[in-house]
Amino acid sequence: MNKKFLSAILFGALMVSSTGTFVSCKDYDDDIDNINKELTDIKSKLSDLESKVTTGGAYVTKIESVEGGLKVSVSDGTSYNLTIAGTPAGSTVVIDKTTGEISIDGTPTGFFATTGTTPQGESTAPYVKDGFWYFYDDATKAFVKSEYKASGNAWAVQKGDSVVLHIPNEAGVMQEITLPTSSSALTALNATPSNWTSGKNIAWSKAGADVTWAGKKGNVTAGQLLIGQLGSETATVTPASYDLGAQELTLVDIDGKTAPVTVTATAAEGDYVTDRAASPSGKWNLAIAMTDEVTADNIATAFTKKVNGVDKNVKYALAVNGTVMTGYEYVIDTQTVNESKTNTAYNKNQIGLASANVALGTSTLSLNAATAAQAYDSYLTFEGASKSLAEAKGITVDGMNITVPATAAATSGLSVTVNILDITGKIAKKDIILTIAGASVSETETVAPVSIKISTVNSFSVDLGTIFTNLDANIAQNADATKTTVTTADGNFFALTSTTAANGLFNVADNGKIAFKKADGGAASIAARNATKAVITLNYASSKYTTAAKDLANIYGTFNLTLTLKDAQGNELKKVIVPVTVSKPEFDDYYTANQYAGWNEGVLSSVIDNSTNAPAFTMPTNLYTINKKADGTGMTDAQPGYAYTYKKADNSEVKEAVSITFNDVVKNGFLKTTDYKVKASKEVVTVNALTDGGSAEDNTISVSKEFTMKLAPAFNKAKLVYYTNGVAGTVAAVNADGIIAALTGDGTANKPKNGLALQYGDEEIAVSTTAIPTSESDDHKLGGYKVTTGSAATGAVVVEFAKSAESAGGSVTLETGDIGVKIIGLNAGQGGELVVTFTDYAGIKTQATIEYKK
């Protein structure tokens, strides 16, 4: 069994109250067959728990030690026992919430906990390795091995307002499962910088003269520092309901020093940002601005430090309310003094917006990256004919904000003037045509969760409930179903067939729309408001899926998909969050045991092939029936392959052999091993996953199932039966001549059966040399096998007669003709056990017995 995996799951006591707690557990080597069900149960519970706290708004209220593991209580009143029966709780490692000191089983260690990340972006939480606890040392910026022994390699730590479970997955690779311990807890923040990295050279200059400026930053005086606007970054939070915009965000270096900037987060809503506080998708735009500490005299070095006499950019991490949540990978890279002197004034043709799409309500328009890099400040105005049109429609601007009332929906022909004060102190402006949304954006709604398994079926249906049947009439009339998109914040989900967007999905039908369906399954119309479900198709082409995941294991789990309804101009009208849980396919999804293939309550009974002198066994070709897809075709194209685990005659074990070697299991002619553990497996689906370099790599998913096989020699079912006036008995009568008479009669009323018979299933023959001759013959068969008392020929079974050692009488012979079996020297009243040995062509023996009495 996989000892590492088992020990990792058997994690024990964890107490979460006023203190933080880490947990370890003992490594138990129980038979994995006895705990498979419980391991599957734990995996299912963890998945359900993660889904509940990630998308359902619940949080952990208590984690307590129980026999066999721990119990997790949730704010909705439910609880989860993550336990393995028969195993004790483990050691506890506690962090004092006031001092931060770590204690193990009540003994202070002298180590103090940190809950941030290392300069390499790794968690500083304690962990177990080689049987000892490792703690992070702030002084040396490295983990150190403590003298404190641990009992296993799974643990948990309370980190701020969340608890992190460290548990290996089924492959033995450590995974982290983060659960919030309050309704406002942030459990994860993913933000990979692209603009705040080395080499961006944030532009700045000193104003050469006074400038009268109507923008938000006001007039400029000669010599004033003018800084280009820094590009924004995107961050994704878990749970998605976490309000990042309400938190204190800072950039800190590895020494804990805060950068002289302010960081603000605004909800990312696609092509525009609304005035609502929360982001239903969990995505946020991060923007930074320098504080007054940064001046024209120090800006070139405010974000650097001397390394061997050379100025190097300081690397910062993003902290939320003082807790470091990312690696140290953010850089504020400003121009040097000499570089700043090369900046030139704008050409107005360079001016542009990140998007000219405008939603109803109040939106913030942003400069595109090239414009923002050289812009100190900007604001919007309406001029000329557009000024009159804007006044007539009630459309107003304030700085870079624009407000469009519902009555102005779909206004066309409106342009806005973008006014720029660049970093050289020059003013430029450009008119840009706007696209006004056809309807106001309604509130984002969440539909019932969807569970899918990776299989040869590449689409799944989303129950929209009444969301689209109750659409606002204005939204329904302006919606363009061909512009509908489905995206996910998690790049591990399935990707488009041909796109550069890593978070896209493969679309249904002509790859240009999601398929909306009515209740009866027919095509639905958004305008008619009769869509009750949406069918989403994953990228499954050329017998493989495509996923944006770099690791195959990452395609499993719960993902929040966002279905976005847009108008003809691409403006967002409606968003629907679809929680989708992706799981690995199971063997039973593809195969069903064939009831006619020899199964008996999950155990397979099979017989050794007796056709050659080399024993052979071939798994029945019809062992399983292949399940059907909705279109009637098979889920897969062939039977699974098999591997066998069994004990040899010398009691040593063979594991997962591709075939059964009978010389290993036969001793003195008898089959010593009859029970085999068989693993049926089949590669069923190929996933094309992206590697770190962005290239594709095929990964094959297999399904498997274990069962027990009972194996027997060819003549194993043969037995002896003695009839008296048609009644079968278990004791054969021996007459005065020492003869057990052979079978006579055919079972009819006038000819009842009497005497000794050899029986195989529904067939039987008399125990006589007439029925069992000295030479094999096709005319003398039982159960399809030729029987003889002579030597074995192809496919024949040799029959020998004897008595057990304890039985009365002397030698045993099969008399010539139809007489029967004679036992020499048997006195009246004596008896014993007649033993018939069957030897098949391969030399494997089986026996049948019956008692006799004179």
Short mmCIF file of N, CA and C in Angstrom, two decimals, residues 467-579:
data_model
loop_
_atom_site.label_atom_id
_atom_site.label_comp_id
_atom_site.label_asym_id
_atom_site.label_seq_id
_atom_site.Cartn_x
_atom_site.Cartn_y
_atom_site.Cartn_z
N ILE A 467 -33.60 32.89 -14.20
CA ILE A 467 -32.76 34.09 -14.40
C ILE A 467 -32.99 34.71 -15.77
N PHE A 468 -33.01 33.89 -16.82
CA PHE A 468 -33.15 34.43 -18.17
C PHE A 468 -34.61 34.57 -18.58
N THR A 469 -35.51 33.86 -17.93
CA THR A 469 -36.93 34.04 -18.24
C THR A 469 -37.46 35.31 -17.57
N ASN A 470 -36.77 35.78 -16.54
CA ASN A 470 -37.20 36.99 -15.83
C ASN A 470 -36.30 38.18 -16.13
N LEU A 471 -35.57 38.14 -17.25
CA LEU A 471 -34.69 39.24 -17.60
C LEU A 471 -35.47 40.54 -17.73
N ASP A 472 -34.82 41.64 -17.38
CA ASP A 472 -35.39 42.95 -17.65
C ASP A 472 -35.64 43.06 -19.15
N ALA A 473 -36.81 43.64 -19.53
CA ALA A 473 -37.18 43.70 -20.94
C ALA A 473 -36.14 44.46 -21.76
N ASN A 474 -35.57 45.51 -21.18
CA ASN A 474 -34.56 46.30 -21.90
C ASN A 474 -33.32 45.46 -22.19
N ILE A 475 -32.91 44.62 -21.20
CA ILE A 475 -31.75 43.73 -21.39
C ILE A 475 -32.07 42.69 -22.45
N ALA A 476 -33.25 42.09 -22.37
CA ALA A 476 -33.63 41.04 -23.31
C ALA A 476 -33.63 41.56 -24.74
N GLN A 477 -34.11 42.78 -24.96
CA GLN A 477 -34.19 43.33 -26.30
C GLN A 477 -32.82 43.71 -26.86
N ASN A 478 -31.89 44.10 -25.99
CA ASN A 478 -30.59 44.56 -26.45
C ASN A 478 -29.53 43.46 -26.46
N ALA A 479 -29.86 42.30 -25.89
CA ALA A 479 -28.86 41.23 -25.79
C ALA A 479 -28.57 40.64 -27.16
N ASP A 480 -27.32 40.26 -27.36
CA ASP A 480 -26.88 39.59 -28.57
C ASP A 480 -26.27 38.25 -28.16
N ALA A 481 -27.01 37.16 -28.40
CA ALA A 481 -26.57 35.85 -27.92
C ALA A 481 -25.23 35.44 -28.51
N THR A 482 -24.90 35.96 -29.70
CA THR A 482 -23.62 35.59 -30.32
C THR A 482 -22.44 36.21 -29.60
N LYS A 483 -22.69 37.20 -28.74
CA LYS A 483 -21.60 37.85 -28.00
C LYS A 483 -21.48 37.30 -26.57
N THR A 484 -22.27 36.29 -26.25
CA THR A 484 -22.20 35.68 -24.92
C THR A 484 -20.86 34.98 -24.74
N THR A 485 -20.27 35.12 -23.57
CA THR A 485 -19.00 34.45 -23.28
C THR A 485 -19.09 33.69 -21.97
N VAL A 486 -18.22 32.68 -21.84
CA VAL A 486 -18.05 31.99 -20.57
C VAL A 486 -16.56 32.03 -20.24
N THR A 487 -16.24 32.56 -19.10
CA THR A 487 -14.84 32.67 -18.68
C THR A 487 -14.69 32.13 -17.27
N THR A 488 -13.46 31.95 -16.86
CA THR A 488 -13.17 31.55 -15.48
C THR A 488 -11.92 32.25 -15.02
N ALA A 489 -11.91 32.65 -13.75
CA ALA A 489 -10.74 33.32 -13.20
C ALA A 489 -9.59 32.34 -13.01
N ASP A 490 -9.91 31.06 -12.96
CA ASP A 490 -8.88 30.05 -12.73
C ASP A 490 -8.41 29.50 -14.07
N GLY A 491 -7.16 29.74 -14.42
CA GLY A 491 -6.62 29.30 -15.70
C GLY A 491 -6.48 27.81 -15.84
N ASN A 492 -6.78 27.04 -14.79
CA ASN A 492 -6.65 25.58 -14.88
C ASN A 492 -7.83 24.93 -15.58
N PHE A 493 -8.90 25.69 -15.75
CA PHE A 493 -10.09 25.08 -16.37
C PHE A 493 -9.86 24.92 -17.87
N PHE A 494 -10.81 24.32 -18.54
CA PHE A 494 -10.64 23.97 -19.95
C PHE A 494 -10.60 25.21 -20.84
N ALA A 495 -9.76 25.16 -21.86
CA ALA A 495 -9.48 26.32 -22.68
C ALA A 495 -10.19 26.28 -24.02
N LEU A 496 -10.13 27.43 -24.74
CA LEU A 496 -10.65 27.50 -26.10
C LEU A 496 -9.78 26.69 -27.06
N THR A 497 -10.33 26.37 -28.22
CA THR A 497 -9.54 25.64 -29.20
C THR A 497 -8.48 26.52 -29.84
N SER A 498 -8.81 27.76 -30.12
CA SER A 498 -7.84 28.65 -30.76
C SER A 498 -8.04 30.06 -30.25
N THR A 499 -7.27 30.44 -29.28
CA THR A 499 -7.35 31.78 -28.70
C THR A 499 -6.12 32.02 -27.86
N THR A 500 -5.82 33.27 -27.64
CA THR A 500 -4.72 33.61 -26.74
C THR A 500 -5.23 33.85 -25.33
N ALA A 501 -6.54 33.84 -25.14
CA ALA A 501 -7.12 34.07 -23.82
C ALA A 501 -7.03 32.79 -23.00
N ALA A 502 -6.21 32.81 -21.95
CA ALA A 502 -5.98 31.59 -21.17
C ALA A 502 -7.19 31.21 -20.33
N ASN A 503 -8.13 32.16 -20.12
CA ASN A 503 -9.26 31.84 -19.25
C ASN A 503 -10.55 31.64 -20.04
N GLY A 504 -10.43 31.38 -21.32
CA GLY A 504 -11.63 31.19 -22.13
C GLY A 504 -12.14 29.77 -22.11
N LEU A 505 -13.28 29.55 -22.74
CA LEU A 505 -13.86 28.21 -22.85
C LEU A 505 -14.24 27.96 -24.30
N PHE A 506 -14.20 26.71 -24.66
CA PHE A 506 -14.64 26.30 -26.00
C PHE A 506 -16.15 26.49 -26.09
N ASN A 507 -16.61 27.15 -27.16
CA ASN A 507 -18.03 27.47 -27.28
C ASN A 507 -18.80 26.42 -28.08
N VAL A 508 -20.10 26.41 -27.88
CA VAL A 508 -20.98 25.45 -28.53
C VAL A 508 -21.23 25.88 -29.98
N ALA A 509 -21.74 24.95 -30.77
CA ALA A 509 -22.20 25.19 -32.13
C ALA A 509 -21.09 25.75 -33.00
N ASP A 510 -21.26 26.98 -33.51
CA ASP A 510 -20.28 27.52 -34.44
C ASP A 510 -19.14 28.25 -33.74
N ASN A 511 -18.89 27.92 -32.49
CA ASN A 511 -17.84 28.52 -31.68
C ASN A 511 -18.06 30.02 -31.46
N GLY A 512 -19.24 30.50 -31.75
CA GLY A 512 -19.50 31.92 -31.58
C GLY A 512 -20.54 32.22 -30.54
N LYS A 513 -21.12 31.20 -29.92
CA LYS A 513 -22.16 31.46 -28.94
C LYS A 513 -22.33 30.27 -28.02
N ILE A 514 -22.97 30.52 -26.90
CA ILE A 514 -23.39 29.45 -25.99
C ILE A 514 -24.77 28.99 -26.46
N ALA A 515 -25.04 27.72 -26.38
CA ALA A 515 -26.34 27.20 -26.82
C ALA A 515 -27.36 27.35 -25.70
N PHE A 516 -28.32 28.23 -25.88
CA PHE A 516 -29.40 28.41 -24.92
C PHE A 516 -30.57 27.50 -25.33
N LYS A 517 -31.17 26.85 -24.33
CA LYS A 517 -32.23 25.88 -24.60
C LYS A 517 -33.48 26.21 -23.80
N LYS A 518 -34.64 25.87 -24.39
CA LYS A 518 -35.91 25.97 -23.68
C LYS A 518 -36.10 24.74 -22.80
N ALA A 519 -37.17 24.75 -22.04
CA ALA A 519 -37.45 23.62 -21.15
C ALA A 519 -37.64 22.32 -21.92
N ASP A 520 -38.18 22.41 -23.14
CA ASP A 520 -38.41 21.20 -23.94
C ASP A 520 -37.19 20.79 -24.74
N GLY A 521 -36.07 21.49 -24.56
CA GLY A 521 -34.84 21.14 -25.25
C GLY A 521 -34.62 21.86 -26.55
N GLY A 522 -35.60 22.60 -27.03
CA GLY A 522 -35.45 23.34 -28.27
C GLY A 522 -34.62 24.60 -28.08
N ALA A 523 -34.22 25.18 -29.20
CA ALA A 523 -33.40 26.40 -29.15
C ALA A 523 -34.20 27.55 -28.54
N ALA A 524 -33.55 28.31 -27.65
CA ALA A 524 -34.21 29.41 -26.96
C ALA A 524 -33.76 30.74 -27.53
N SER A 525 -34.54 31.77 -27.30
CA SER A 525 -34.22 33.13 -27.72
C SER A 525 -34.15 34.02 -26.50
N ILE A 526 -33.06 34.80 -26.40
CA ILE A 526 -32.92 35.71 -25.26
C ILE A 526 -34.04 36.74 -25.29
N ALA A 527 -34.33 37.25 -26.48
CA ALA A 527 -35.38 38.27 -26.60
C ALA A 527 -36.74 37.73 -26.17
N ALA A 528 -36.99 36.44 -26.45
CA ALA A 528 -38.27 35.84 -26.05
C ALA A 528 -38.30 35.45 -24.59
N ARG A 529 -37.15 35.54 -23.93
CA ARG A 529 -37.03 35.21 -22.49
C ARG A 529 -37.58 33.81 -22.18
N ASN A 530 -37.15 32.83 -22.95
CA ASN A 530 -37.60 31.45 -22.72
C ASN A 530 -36.43 30.50 -22.48
N ALA A 531 -35.24 31.03 -22.22
CA ALA A 531 -34.07 30.18 -21.98
C ALA A 531 -34.06 29.71 -20.53
N THR A 532 -34.08 28.38 -20.35
CA THR A 532 -34.04 27.82 -18.99
C THR A 532 -32.72 27.11 -18.69
N LYS A 533 -31.91 26.88 -19.72
CA LYS A 533 -30.60 26.28 -19.50
C LYS A 533 -29.64 26.71 -20.60
N ALA A 534 -28.36 26.61 -20.28
CA ALA A 534 -27.30 26.91 -21.25
C ALA A 534 -26.42 25.69 -21.36
N VAL A 535 -26.10 25.29 -22.59
CA VAL A 535 -25.23 24.15 -22.83
C VAL A 535 -23.84 24.66 -23.16
N ILE A 536 -22.86 24.24 -22.37
CA ILE A 536 -21.47 24.68 -22.54
C ILE A 536 -20.66 23.48 -23.00
N THR A 537 -19.90 23.68 -24.05
CA THR A 537 -19.11 22.59 -24.60
C THR A 537 -17.62 22.83 -24.34
N LEU A 538 -16.96 21.84 -23.79
CA LEU A 538 -15.53 21.92 -23.55
C LEU A 538 -14.77 21.60 -24.83
N ASN A 539 -13.51 21.92 -24.83
CA ASN A 539 -12.69 21.63 -26.00
C ASN A 539 -12.31 20.15 -26.02
N TYR A 540 -13.08 19.37 -26.77
CA TYR A 540 -12.78 17.95 -26.92
C TYR A 540 -12.73 17.66 -28.41
N ALA A 541 -11.54 17.67 -28.96
CA ALA A 541 -11.36 17.44 -30.38
C ALA A 541 -10.22 16.45 -30.58
N SER A 542 -10.33 15.66 -31.63
CA SER A 542 -9.31 14.65 -31.93
C SER A 542 -9.06 13.73 -30.74
N SER A 543 -10.16 13.38 -30.05
CA SER A 543 -10.13 12.43 -28.93
C SER A 543 -9.32 12.93 -27.74
N LYS A 544 -9.27 14.24 -27.55
CA LYS A 544 -8.59 14.75 -26.36
C LYS A 544 -9.18 16.09 -25.95
N TYR A 545 -9.09 16.36 -24.65
CA TYR A 545 -9.46 17.66 -24.11
C TYR A 545 -8.27 18.60 -24.21
N THR A 546 -8.56 19.89 -24.15
CA THR A 546 -7.50 20.89 -23.98
C THR A 546 -7.79 21.66 -22.71
N THR A 547 -6.78 21.80 -21.86
CA THR A 547 -6.93 22.54 -20.62
C THR A 547 -5.76 23.49 -20.47
N ALA A 548 -5.99 24.61 -19.79
CA ALA A 548 -4.92 25.57 -19.56
C ALA A 548 -4.05 25.18 -18.37
N ALA A 549 -4.38 24.08 -17.71
CA ALA A 549 -3.62 23.66 -16.53
C ALA A 549 -2.21 23.21 -16.92
N LYS A 550 -1.25 23.54 -16.06
CA LYS A 550 0.12 23.07 -16.26
C LYS A 550 0.32 21.69 -15.64
N ASP A 551 -0.50 21.36 -14.66
CA ASP A 551 -0.42 20.08 -13.97
C ASP A 551 -1.78 19.40 -14.11
N LEU A 552 -1.77 18.15 -14.54
CA LEU A 552 -3.01 17.43 -14.76
C LEU A 552 -3.89 17.41 -13.51
N ALA A 553 -3.25 17.31 -12.33
CA ALA A 553 -4.03 17.24 -11.09
C ALA A 553 -4.86 18.50 -10.87
N ASN A 554 -4.47 19.64 -11.47
CA ASN A 554 -5.16 20.90 -11.24
C ASN A 554 -6.48 21.02 -11.97
N ILE A 555 -6.77 20.10 -12.87
CA ILE A 555 -8.05 20.20 -13.59
C ILE A 555 -9.20 19.70 -12.74
N TYR A 556 -8.90 19.08 -11.60
CA TYR A 556 -9.96 18.62 -10.70
C TYR A 556 -10.21 19.67 -9.63
N GLY A 557 -11.46 19.79 -9.20
CA GLY A 557 -11.80 20.74 -8.15
C GLY A 557 -13.01 21.56 -8.56
N THR A 558 -13.27 22.63 -7.80
CA THR A 558 -14.42 23.49 -8.06
C THR A 558 -13.96 24.80 -8.68
N PHE A 559 -14.59 25.18 -9.78
CA PHE A 559 -14.24 26.39 -10.51
C PHE A 559 -15.48 27.26 -10.65
N ASN A 560 -15.31 28.57 -10.55
CA ASN A 560 -16.41 29.50 -10.78
C ASN A 560 -16.35 29.99 -12.22
N LEU A 561 -17.29 29.55 -13.03
CA LEU A 561 -17.39 30.05 -14.39
C LEU A 561 -18.30 31.27 -14.39
N THR A 562 -18.01 32.22 -15.26
CA THR A 562 -18.85 33.42 -15.38
C THR A 562 -19.44 33.47 -16.77
N LEU A 563 -20.76 33.30 -16.87
CA LEU A 563 -21.47 33.41 -18.13
C LEU A 563 -21.91 34.86 -18.27
N THR A 564 -21.42 35.55 -19.30
CA THR A 564 -21.67 36.98 -19.47
C THR A 564 -22.47 37.22 -20.74
N LEU A 565 -23.65 37.84 -20.57
CA LEU A 565 -24.50 38.22 -21.69
C LEU A 565 -24.17 39.64 -22.08
N LYS A 566 -23.97 39.87 -23.39
CA LYS A 566 -23.55 41.20 -23.86
C LYS A 566 -24.49 41.71 -24.95
N ASP A 567 -24.37 43.01 -25.24
CA ASP A 567 -25.11 43.57 -26.36
C ASP A 567 -24.26 43.50 -27.62
N ALA A 568 -24.78 44.04 -28.73
CA ALA A 568 -24.08 43.95 -30.01
C ALA A 568 -22.73 44.65 -29.98
N GLN A 569 -22.58 45.66 -29.11
CA GLN A 569 -21.32 46.38 -29.01
C GLN A 569 -20.32 45.72 -28.07
N GLY A 570 -20.74 44.63 -27.44
CA GLY A 570 -19.85 43.93 -26.52
C GLY A 570 -19.95 44.40 -25.09
N ASN A 571 -20.90 45.29 -24.80
CA ASN A 571 -21.08 45.75 -23.42
C ASN A 571 -21.80 44.68 -22.61
N GLU A 572 -21.43 44.55 -21.35
CA GLU A 572 -21.99 43.52 -20.49
C GLU A 572 -23.38 43.90 -20.00
N LEU A 573 -24.30 42.94 -20.06
CA LEU A 573 -25.67 43.17 -19.63
C LEU A 573 -26.05 42.31 -18.42
N LYS A 574 -25.50 41.11 -18.37
CA LYS A 574 -25.90 40.19 -17.31
C LYS A 574 -24.77 39.22 -17.05
N LYS A 575 -24.51 38.94 -15.77
CA LYS A 575 -23.50 37.95 -15.41
C LYS A 575 -24.13 36.87 -14.54
N VAL A 576 -23.73 35.63 -14.84
CA VAL A 576 -24.22 34.48 -14.07
C VAL A 576 -23.00 33.67 -13.63
N ILE A 577 -22.86 33.47 -12.35
CA ILE A 577 -21.77 32.66 -11.80
C ILE A 577 -22.22 31.20 -11.78
N VAL A 578 -21.41 30.32 -12.36
CA VAL A 578 -21.73 28.89 -12.43
C VAL A 578 -20.63 28.11 -11.71
N PRO A 579 -20.88 27.65 -10.47
CA PRO A 579 -19.88 26.81 -9.79
C PRO A 579 -19.86 25.42 -10.44
#
